[in-house]
Amino acid sequence: KDPKVVAIGEIGLDYHYEDACPRQQQKEVFIRQLQLAEELDLPVIIHDREAHGDTMELLQKHKPKGVLHCFSGSVETARQAVKLGLYLGFGGSVTFKNARHPVEAAGAVPLDRLLLETDAPYMAPVPCRGKRNDSSLIRYVAEKIAEIRGISAEQVLNASFENARALFSI
């Protein structure tokens, strides 16, 4: 309830390491977190790793406002998320050589639903891959998305800035 809090997150499902926490338990906790966000009227920052179906099912049921952080889903999943009013966050992975889904989704998501992120200290963009990621590298993400979309990096940066202000009420 502190006024400095602008979102609930990072919350969601991660089936990559499901031995660490069973799927059903993850879903139960995620539902409680979505309910808390609704009670507090705060957006959510959603983690979805190898759990697109279950994540989308819960988002369709609870309809939170928020962002799918470090988006790695298909264009179809991106379209479903946008229909729910969600934003899609893109970071360094969109610059990776074999990043098919993030590249396709970054080209398809409406500009007014796109956010840039670092996922610091992880996933530094090319040409800094393998180094510690931070916000000074976000320009590489913006440049790659601009290239994909055929617009300027400044347009991508400005759109992401305005989208973040709108989502987080800042």
mmCIF file of C-alpha atoms in Angstrom:
data_model
loop_
_atom_site.group_PDB
_atom_site.id
_atom_site.type_symbol
_atom_site.label_atom_id
_atom_site.label_comp_id
_atom_site.label_asym_id
_atom_site.label_seq_id
_atom_site.Cartn_x
_atom_site.Cartn_y
_atom_site.Cartn_z
ATOM 1 C CA LYS A 1 0.000 0.000 0.000
ATOM 2 C CA ASP A 2 3.063 2.255 0.034
ATOM 3 C CA PRO A 3 2.567 4.973 -2.628
ATOM 4 C CA LYS A 4 6.010 4.153 -4.042
ATOM 5 C CA VAL A 5 4.712 0.726 -5.135
ATOM 6 C CA VAL A 6 3.579 0.874 -8.770
ATOM 7 C CA ALA A 7 3.056 -2.846 -9.537
ATOM 8 C CA ILE A 8 2.940 -6.375 -8.165
ATOM 9 C CA GLY A 9 5.731 -8.433 -9.629
ATOM 10 C CA GLU A 10 7.509 -10.255 -10.883
ATOM 11 C CA ILE A 11 4.850 -12.956 -10.538
ATOM 12 C CA GLY A 12 3.834 -15.885 -12.691
ATOM 13 C CA LEU A 13 4.665 -19.397 -13.738
ATOM 14 C CA ASP A 14 8.019 -21.002 -14.513
ATOM 15 C CA TYR A 15 7.827 -24.600 -15.659
ATOM 16 C CA HIS A 16 11.505 -24.724 -16.613
ATOM 17 C CA TYR A 17 12.424 -25.487 -12.994
ATOM 18 C CA GLU A 18 9.211 -27.228 -11.975
ATOM 19 C CA ASP A 19 11.125 -29.665 -9.756
ATOM 20 C CA ALA A 20 11.762 -26.691 -7.466
ATOM 21 C CA CYS A 21 8.023 -25.945 -7.205
ATOM 22 C CA PRO A 22 5.194 -28.120 -8.590
ATOM 23 C CA ARG A 23 2.911 -26.615 -11.256
ATOM 24 C CA GLN A 24 -0.226 -26.729 -9.131
ATOM 25 C CA GLN A 25 1.468 -24.887 -6.284
ATOM 26 C CA GLN A 26 2.786 -22.257 -8.703
ATOM 27 C CA LYS A 27 -0.722 -21.730 -10.092
ATOM 28 C CA GLU A 28 -2.235 -21.348 -6.619
ATOM 29 C CA VAL A 29 0.332 -18.732 -5.609
ATOM 30 C CA PHE A 30 -0.015 -16.911 -8.938
ATOM 31 C CA ILE A 31 -3.813 -16.733 -8.492
ATOM 32 C CA ARG A 32 -3.408 -15.268 -5.002
ATOM 33 C CA GLN A 33 -0.966 -12.694 -6.362
ATOM 34 C CA LEU A 34 -3.367 -11.746 -9.183
ATOM 35 C CA GLN A 35 -6.125 -11.335 -6.603
ATOM 36 C CA LEU A 36 -3.891 -9.105 -4.477
ATOM 37 C CA ALA A 37 -3.117 -6.919 -7.495
ATOM 38 C CA GLU A 38 -6.835 -6.585 -8.187
ATOM 39 C CA GLU A 39 -7.588 -5.722 -4.550
ATOM 40 C CA LEU A 40 -4.884 -3.043 -4.557
ATOM 41 C CA ASP A 41 -5.709 -1.866 -8.098
ATOM 42 C CA LEU A 42 -2.108 -2.367 -9.223
ATOM 43 C CA PRO A 43 -0.743 -3.713 -12.504
ATOM 44 C CA VAL A 44 1.231 -6.963 -12.560
ATOM 45 C CA ILE A 45 4.601 -7.830 -14.040
ATOM 46 C CA ILE A 46 4.173 -11.381 -15.288
ATOM 47 C CA HIS A 47 6.868 -14.031 -15.569
ATOM 48 C CA ASP A 48 5.963 -16.798 -18.042
ATOM 49 C CA ARG A 49 8.594 -19.392 -18.798
ATOM 50 C CA GLU A 50 7.517 -22.526 -20.656
ATOM 51 C CA ALA A 51 3.999 -22.035 -19.257
ATOM 52 C CA HIS A 52 2.205 -20.020 -21.962
ATOM 53 C CA GLY A 53 -1.027 -22.053 -21.941
ATOM 54 C CA ASP A 54 -1.564 -21.979 -18.181
ATOM 55 C CA THR A 55 -0.438 -18.352 -17.931
ATOM 56 C CA MET A 56 -2.864 -17.204 -20.613
ATOM 57 C CA GLU A 57 -5.696 -19.249 -19.098
ATOM 58 C CA LEU A 58 -5.237 -17.527 -15.734
ATOM 59 C CA LEU A 59 -4.848 -14.095 -17.312
ATOM 60 C CA GLN A 60 -8.064 -14.572 -19.292
ATOM 61 C CA LYS A 61 -9.858 -15.546 -16.102
ATOM 62 C CA HIS A 62 -8.514 -12.736 -13.883
ATOM 63 C CA LYS A 63 -7.985 -10.010 -16.517
ATOM 64 C CA PRO A 64 -5.292 -7.995 -14.729
ATOM 65 C CA LYS A 65 -3.677 -4.897 -16.127
ATOM 66 C CA GLY A 66 0.043 -5.397 -16.601
ATOM 67 C CA VAL A 67 2.914 -6.585 -18.739
ATOM 68 C CA LEU A 68 4.124 -9.971 -19.895
ATOM 69 C CA HIS A 69 7.747 -9.512 -18.901
ATOM 70 C CA CYS A 70 10.518 -10.761 -21.198
ATOM 71 C CA PHE A 71 7.970 -11.931 -23.748
ATOM 72 C CA SER A 72 8.909 -15.193 -25.459
ATOM 73 C CA GLY A 73 5.564 -16.420 -26.757
ATOM 74 C CA SER A 74 4.187 -16.698 -30.258
ATOM 75 C CA VAL A 75 2.521 -13.960 -32.273
ATOM 76 C CA GLU A 76 -0.825 -15.611 -31.481
ATOM 77 C CA THR A 77 -0.102 -15.461 -27.737
ATOM 78 C CA ALA A 78 0.936 -11.828 -28.186
ATOM 79 C CA ARG A 79 -2.377 -11.070 -29.879
ATOM 80 C CA GLN A 80 -4.298 -12.771 -27.074
ATOM 81 C CA ALA A 81 -2.388 -10.723 -24.496
ATOM 82 C CA VAL A 82 -3.072 -7.468 -26.333
ATOM 83 C CA LYS A 83 -6.788 -8.332 -26.529
ATOM 84 C CA LEU A 84 -6.690 -8.632 -22.735
ATOM 85 C CA GLY A 85 -5.207 -5.121 -22.575
ATOM 86 C CA LEU A 86 -1.751 -6.299 -21.547
ATOM 87 C CA TYR A 87 1.596 -4.872 -22.587
ATOM 88 C CA LEU A 88 4.481 -6.997 -23.862
ATOM 89 C CA GLY A 89 7.985 -6.433 -22.534
ATOM 90 C CA PHE A 90 10.986 -7.073 -24.762
ATOM 91 C CA GLY A 91 14.604 -7.196 -23.687
ATOM 92 C CA GLY A 92 17.936 -8.502 -24.874
ATOM 93 C CA SER A 93 16.543 -11.793 -26.188
ATOM 94 C CA VAL A 94 15.028 -9.993 -29.185
ATOM 95 C CA THR A 95 18.609 -9.354 -30.396
ATOM 96 C CA PHE A 96 19.727 -12.998 -30.131
ATOM 97 C CA LYS A 97 20.549 -14.868 -33.354
ATOM 98 C CA ASN A 98 18.008 -17.676 -32.858
ATOM 99 C CA ALA A 99 15.238 -15.605 -31.238
ATOM 100 C CA ARG A 100 12.381 -16.325 -33.631
ATOM 101 C CA HIS A 101 9.353 -15.832 -31.348
ATOM 102 C CA PRO A 102 10.453 -12.574 -29.686
ATOM 103 C CA VAL A 103 11.398 -11.099 -33.073
ATOM 104 C CA GLU A 104 8.061 -12.049 -34.649
ATOM 105 C CA ALA A 105 6.095 -10.784 -31.645
ATOM 106 C CA ALA A 106 8.048 -7.508 -31.493
ATOM 107 C CA GLY A 107 7.066 -6.889 -35.103
ATOM 108 C CA ALA A 108 3.410 -7.737 -34.526
ATOM 109 C CA VAL A 109 2.566 -6.084 -31.207
ATOM 110 C CA PRO A 110 0.928 -2.662 -31.553
ATOM 111 C CA LEU A 111 3.380 0.082 -30.668
ATOM 112 C CA ASP A 112 1.050 1.288 -27.907
ATOM 113 C CA ARG A 113 1.422 -2.101 -26.145
ATOM 114 C CA LEU A 114 5.218 -2.434 -26.347
ATOM 115 C CA LEU A 115 7.632 -1.998 -23.452
ATOM 116 C CA LEU A 116 11.417 -2.206 -23.361
ATOM 117 C CA GLU A 117 13.200 -3.822 -20.428
ATOM 118 C CA THR A 118 16.598 -5.003 -19.340
ATOM 119 C CA ASP A 119 15.929 -8.063 -17.129
ATOM 120 C CA ALA A 120 19.136 -6.913 -15.433
ATOM 121 C CA PRO A 121 21.572 -8.351 -14.696
ATOM 122 C CA TYR A 122 20.655 -11.079 -17.206
ATOM 123 C CA MET A 123 20.185 -11.396 -20.948
ATOM 124 C CA ALA A 124 22.355 -8.543 -22.153
ATOM 125 C CA PRO A 125 21.616 -7.731 -25.797
ATOM 126 C CA VAL A 126 23.946 -8.393 -28.691
ATOM 127 C CA PRO A 127 26.702 -7.031 -28.942
ATOM 128 C CA CYS A 128 27.103 -7.188 -25.155
ATOM 129 C CA ARG A 129 25.869 -10.733 -24.659
ATOM 130 C CA GLY A 130 27.542 -12.500 -21.742
ATOM 131 C CA LYS A 131 28.144 -9.246 -19.882
ATOM 132 C CA ARG A 132 26.134 -7.834 -17.001
ATOM 133 C CA ASN A 133 22.990 -6.207 -18.354
ATOM 134 C CA ASP A 134 21.799 -2.785 -17.225
ATOM 135 C CA SER A 135 19.654 0.053 -18.525
ATOM 136 C CA SER A 136 22.529 1.600 -20.492
ATOM 137 C CA LEU A 137 22.143 -1.268 -22.994
ATOM 138 C CA ILE A 138 18.438 -0.736 -23.710
ATOM 139 C CA ARG A 139 19.315 1.184 -26.862
ATOM 140 C CA TYR A 140 20.372 -2.085 -28.546
ATOM 141 C CA VAL A 141 16.924 -3.534 -27.877
ATOM 142 C CA ALA A 142 15.259 -0.379 -29.226
ATOM 143 C CA GLU A 143 17.474 -0.435 -32.325
ATOM 144 C CA LYS A 144 16.642 -4.081 -33.050
ATOM 145 C CA ILE A 145 12.893 -3.553 -32.619
ATOM 146 C CA ALA A 146 13.091 -0.426 -34.794
ATOM 147 C CA GLU A 147 14.828 -2.472 -37.488
ATOM 148 C CA ILE A 148 12.168 -5.197 -37.260
ATOM 149 C CA ARG A 149 9.349 -2.653 -37.497
ATOM 150 C CA GLY A 150 10.939 -0.333 -40.074
ATOM 151 C CA ILE A 151 10.774 2.731 -37.818
ATOM 152 C CA SER A 152 13.303 4.761 -35.862
ATOM 153 C CA ALA A 153 14.783 3.690 -32.538
ATOM 154 C CA GLU A 154 13.605 7.030 -31.158
ATOM 155 C CA GLN A 155 9.995 6.101 -31.993
ATOM 156 C CA VAL A 156 10.408 2.790 -30.155
ATOM 157 C CA LEU A 157 12.004 4.471 -27.131
ATOM 158 C CA ASN A 158 9.318 7.180 -26.983
ATOM 159 C CA ALA A 159 6.484 4.664 -27.288
ATOM 160 C CA SER A 160 7.940 2.477 -24.546
ATOM 161 C CA PHE A 161 8.409 5.500 -22.294
ATOM 162 C CA GLU A 162 4.810 6.646 -22.738
ATOM 163 C CA ASN A 163 3.499 3.090 -22.317
ATOM 164 C CA ALA A 164 5.419 2.664 -19.059
ATOM 165 C CA ARG A 165 4.029 5.977 -17.780
ATOM 166 C CA ALA A 166 0.499 4.856 -18.612
ATOM 167 C CA LEU A 167 0.792 1.345 -17.194
ATOM 168 C CA PHE A 168 2.498 2.312 -13.957
ATOM 169 C CA SER A 169 0.628 5.625 -13.533
ATOM 170 C CA ILE A 170 3.856 7.650 -13.324
#
